[in-house]
Tab-separated table of C-alpha atoms in Angstrom:
chain	number	residue	atom	x	y	z
A	1	GLY	CA	98.002	52.469	118.765
A	2	GLN	CA	99.587	49.717	116.754
A	3	ASN	CA	102.406	49.829	114.186
A	4	ILE	CA	102.980	46.602	112.261
A	5	ASP	CA	105.764	45.970	109.748
A	6	GLN	CA	106.223	43.076	107.356
A	7	PRO	CA	107.872	42.706	103.948
A	8	THR	CA	105.594	43.560	101.062
A	9	GLU	CA	106.708	40.782	98.716
A	10	MET	CA	108.611	37.487	98.807
A	11	THR	CA	109.355	34.764	96.286
A	12	ALA	CA	110.149	31.154	97.127
A	13	THR	CA	110.499	27.857	95.299
A	14	GLU	CA	108.030	25.001	95.397
A	15	GLY	CA	109.062	22.448	98.028
A	16	ALA	CA	111.222	24.911	99.927
A	17	ILE	CA	110.752	26.613	103.294
A	18	VAL	CA	109.951	30.316	103.674
A	19	GLN	CA	109.856	32.543	106.762
A	20	ILE	CA	107.720	35.681	106.790
A	21	ASN	CA	108.667	38.141	109.531
A	22	CYS	CA	106.484	40.617	111.332
A	23	THR	CA	107.502	43.260	113.864
A	24	TYR	CA	105.130	45.378	115.860
A	25	GLN	CA	105.084	48.285	118.277
A	26	THR	CA	101.997	48.511	120.384
A	27	SER	CA	100.584	50.365	123.368
A	28	GLY	CA	98.813	47.186	124.460
A	29	PHE	CA	99.149	43.593	123.283
A	30	ASN	CA	96.849	40.622	123.594
A	31	GLY	CA	97.865	38.260	120.843
A	32	LEU	CA	99.075	38.075	117.280
A	33	PHE	CA	97.273	36.534	114.320
A	34	TRP	CA	98.409	35.293	110.945
A	35	TYR	CA	95.915	35.167	108.100
A	36	GLN	CA	96.180	33.911	104.547
A	37	GLN	CA	94.382	35.797	101.791
A	38	HIS	CA	94.168	34.632	98.217
A	39	ALA	CA	93.501	37.292	95.602
A	40	GLY	CA	89.846	38.256	95.526
A	41	GLU	CA	88.966	36.232	98.619
A	42	ALA	CA	88.442	36.951	102.309
A	43	PRO	CA	91.234	36.312	104.819
A	44	THR	CA	91.326	32.874	106.401
A	45	PHE	CA	92.697	32.235	109.865
A	46	LEU	CA	96.059	30.466	110.144
A	47	SER	CA	97.299	30.931	113.697
A	48	TYR	CA	97.074	32.854	116.929
A	49	ASN	CA	99.949	33.361	119.394
A	50	VAL	CA	99.585	34.977	122.778
A	51	LEU	CA	102.525	33.367	124.605
A	52	ASP	CA	106.162	33.283	123.552
A	53	GLY	CA	107.292	30.320	121.530
A	54	LEU	CA	106.519	28.269	118.494
A	55	GLU	CA	103.094	26.921	117.539
A	56	GLU	CA	103.095	24.235	114.873
A	57	LYS	CA	100.110	23.331	112.743
A	58	GLY	CA	100.908	21.001	109.890
A	59	ARG	CA	103.080	22.719	107.286
A	60	PHE	CA	102.597	26.092	108.982
A	61	SER	CA	104.272	27.265	112.195
A	62	SER	CA	104.095	30.619	113.944
A	63	PHE	CA	106.547	32.070	116.443
A	64	LEU	CA	106.168	34.934	118.888
A	65	SER	CA	108.590	36.907	121.040
A	66	ARG	CA	106.675	39.499	123.039
A	67	SER	CA	109.788	41.123	124.489
A	68	LYS	CA	111.120	41.753	120.985
A	69	GLY	CA	107.777	42.608	119.377
A	70	TYR	CA	108.502	39.983	116.768
A	71	SER	CA	106.730	37.128	115.083
A	72	TYR	CA	107.298	34.939	112.073
A	73	LEU	CA	105.232	32.555	110.010
A	74	LEU	CA	107.105	29.530	108.695
A	75	LEU	CA	105.767	27.653	105.695
A	76	LYS	CA	107.319	24.268	104.908
A	77	GLU	CA	107.129	22.100	101.796
A	78	LEU	CA	105.795	25.001	99.794
A	79	GLN	CA	103.078	24.302	97.277
A	80	MET	CA	101.925	26.453	94.385
A	81	LYS	CA	98.606	27.002	96.156
A	82	ASP	CA	100.485	28.759	98.968
A	83	SER	CA	100.877	31.770	96.671
A	84	ALA	CA	98.846	34.370	98.552
A	85	SER	CA	99.147	37.365	100.830
A	86	TYR	CA	99.970	36.667	104.468
A	87	LEU	CA	98.647	39.180	106.942
A	88	CYS	CA	100.102	39.756	110.387
A	89	ALA	CA	97.602	41.256	112.827
A	90	VAL	CA	97.783	42.327	116.464
A	91	ARG	CA	94.962	42.358	119.002
A	92	ASP	CA	94.957	45.042	121.622
A	93	ARG	CA	94.807	44.473	125.338
A	94	GLY	CA	91.124	45.225	125.642
A	95	TYR	CA	90.170	42.216	123.463
A	96	GLN	CA	88.613	44.683	121.109
A	97	LYS	CA	90.069	45.508	117.764
A	98	VAL	CA	92.539	43.635	115.611
A	99	THR	CA	94.917	45.792	113.575
A	100	PHE	CA	96.375	44.385	110.368
A	101	GLY	CA	99.751	44.865	108.751
A	102	ILE	CA	100.088	45.621	105.055
A	103	GLY	CA	100.476	41.940	104.220
A	104	THR	CA	103.277	39.993	102.531
A	105	LYS	CA	102.549	38.813	99.008
A	106	LEU	CA	104.221	35.432	98.581
A	107	GLN	CA	104.819	34.022	95.151
A	108	VAL	CA	105.728	30.343	94.905
A	109	ILE	CA	107.563	29.449	91.720
A	110	PRO	CA	108.240	26.002	90.242
B	1	SER	CA	83.884	28.353	114.164
B	2	ALA	CA	81.322	30.603	112.522
B	3	VAL	CA	80.252	31.084	108.928
B	4	ILE	CA	79.625	34.657	107.812
B	5	SER	CA	77.675	35.650	104.735
B	6	GLN	CA	77.349	39.082	103.159
B	7	LYS	CA	74.909	40.631	100.720
B	8	PRO	CA	75.428	41.921	98.105
B	9	SER	CA	78.653	40.266	96.993
B	10	ARG	CA	79.332	43.149	94.655
B	11	ASP	CA	77.665	46.297	93.375
B	12	ILE	CA	78.297	49.204	91.055
B	13	CYS	CA	76.810	52.451	92.286
B	14	GLN	CA	76.483	56.034	91.186
B	15	ARG	CA	78.156	58.908	92.989
B	16	GLY	CA	75.944	60.435	95.676
B	17	THR	CA	73.865	57.332	96.347
B	18	SER	CA	73.992	55.015	99.382
B	19	LEU	CA	74.406	51.266	99.698
B	20	THR	CA	73.579	49.051	102.655
B	21	ILE	CA	75.590	45.871	103.131
B	22	GLN	CA	74.153	43.060	105.210
B	23	CYS	CA	76.163	40.621	107.317
B	24	GLN	CA	74.694	37.407	108.717
B	25	VAL	CA	76.484	34.994	111.041
B	26	ASP	CA	75.311	31.427	111.466
B	27	SER	CA	75.907	31.461	115.222
B	28	GLN	CA	75.999	34.035	117.964
B	29	VAL	CA	79.152	36.115	118.128
B	30	THR	CA	80.079	38.546	120.855
B	31	MET	CA	82.041	40.908	118.651
B	32	MET	CA	81.324	42.069	115.101
B	33	PHE	CA	83.511	44.381	113.061
B	34	TRP	CA	83.472	46.100	109.706
B	35	TYR	CA	86.679	46.444	107.707
B	36	ARG	CA	87.588	48.079	104.422
B	37	GLN	CA	90.236	46.798	102.053
B	38	GLN	CA	91.201	49.107	99.229
B	39	PRO	CA	92.923	47.697	96.147
B	40	GLY	CA	96.362	46.324	96.922
B	41	GLN	CA	96.158	47.264	100.571
B	42	SER	CA	95.545	45.558	103.873
B	43	LEU	CA	92.461	45.669	106.021
B	44	THR	CA	91.471	48.861	107.803
B	45	LEU	CA	89.020	48.693	110.685
B	46	ILE	CA	86.026	50.983	110.194
B	47	ALA	CA	84.130	50.268	113.390
B	48	THR	CA	83.055	47.759	115.994
B	49	ALA	CA	79.339	46.980	115.724
B	50	ASN	CA	77.773	46.930	119.189
B	51	GLN	CA	74.506	45.140	119.804
B	52	GLY	CA	71.714	47.539	120.632
B	53	SER	CA	73.905	50.624	120.815
B	54	GLU	CA	75.931	52.926	118.634
B	55	ALA	CA	78.954	51.489	116.885
B	56	THR	CA	82.474	52.422	117.966
B	57	TYR	CA	84.250	54.130	115.079
B	58	GLU	CA	87.959	54.259	114.353
B	59	SER	CA	89.806	57.443	113.600
B	60	GLY	CA	88.880	58.744	110.170
B	61	PHE	CA	85.452	57.102	110.065
B	62	VAL	CA	82.217	58.759	111.178
B	63	ILE	CA	78.672	57.633	111.761
B	64	ASP	CA	77.154	60.001	109.214
B	65	LYS	CA	79.212	58.420	106.454
B	66	PHE	CA	79.118	54.804	107.645
B	67	PRO	CA	76.019	54.201	109.767
B	68	ILE	CA	76.027	50.734	111.312
B	69	SER	CA	73.275	48.718	112.917
B	70	ARG	CA	73.436	45.539	114.971
B	71	PRO	CA	69.970	44.587	116.220
B	72	ASN	CA	71.004	41.151	117.502
B	73	LEU	CA	73.997	38.862	117.990
B	74	THR	CA	73.971	37.408	114.484
B	75	PHE	CA	73.192	40.320	112.148
B	76	SER	CA	74.676	43.693	111.250
B	77	THR	CA	74.455	46.238	108.463
B	78	LEU	CA	76.889	48.832	107.173
B	79	THR	CA	75.686	51.700	105.001
B	80	VAL	CA	78.089	53.615	102.799
B	81	SER	CA	76.408	57.008	102.425
B	82	ASN	CA	76.700	59.691	99.778
B	83	MET	CA	79.242	57.615	97.915
B	84	SER	CA	82.182	58.921	95.921
B	85	PRO	CA	84.716	57.011	93.777
B	86	GLU	CA	87.105	57.044	96.758
B	87	ASP	CA	84.697	54.675	98.531
B	88	SER	CA	85.365	51.979	95.938
B	89	SER	CA	86.694	49.133	98.020
B	90	ILE	CA	85.970	45.716	99.446
B	91	TYR	CA	83.971	45.871	102.651
B	92	LEU	CA	84.368	42.909	104.991
B	93	CYS	CA	82.299	41.858	107.958
B	94	SER	CA	84.092	40.005	110.745
B	95	GLY	CA	83.011	38.234	113.893
B	96	ARG	CA	84.516	36.692	116.989
B	97	THR	CA	82.987	34.491	119.674
B	98	GLY	CA	83.617	35.169	123.337
B	99	GLY	CA	85.964	32.352	124.191
B	100	ASP	CA	87.425	31.971	120.754
B	101	ASN	CA	90.691	33.464	119.656
B	102	GLU	CA	89.793	33.071	116.031
B	103	GLN	CA	88.268	35.992	114.162
B	104	PHE	CA	86.218	35.043	111.113
B	105	PHE	CA	85.606	37.022	107.964
B	106	GLY	CA	82.768	37.174	105.519
B	107	PRO	CA	83.459	36.885	101.792
B	108	GLY	CA	83.380	40.654	101.352
B	109	THR	CA	81.343	43.084	99.282
B	110	ARG	CA	83.150	44.561	96.305
B	111	LEU	CA	81.871	48.102	95.783
B	112	THR	CA	82.611	50.217	92.720
B	113	VAL	CA	81.450	53.842	92.686
B	114	LEU	CA	81.292	55.583	89.324
């Protein structure tokens, strides 16, 4: 099975940088997702990492270390609209199910 | 990418009744899933919808309570049977294409059981 841990809440200032960490323990691993979910809306895809290292996509970057069971999502130049929950999710080795963490609720303040 | 729609978007139901939620994808997807998201919580996988065969259920979910159909590669239904207030939740349909690492979500169905 999968066990995924991430902080439940974070607060950061507009224009700043924030790093949201995610650790996981898994019996099989085939990639890690980050999703953004605004209140009352469906999750939207941000990134997918299957190899170690940093993937950059505009203001958002995602990092993975498979040996450490660790990932982080880095958000730069924070904007008020970035206030949302950020979900870390792990896909198992059989390409089947994706298991989600509890999500980190990020509040961006002026 | 794929666009997923769900019907109904929301419903209020009486205890003991059943509701069927429809999920339509605008392109063929190899994998379809049904998730539940209870208030303030993350997504919990209910089952994987398999085309032309019985769905694969996760621990804690059974076919009698959550029957699922998937007659083709673009459509699936989830029924919430004999509902109780504990079934009040958002139910989300999700799909993934074969060579695509991205998993898409529908807008969700917000269910309230009185």
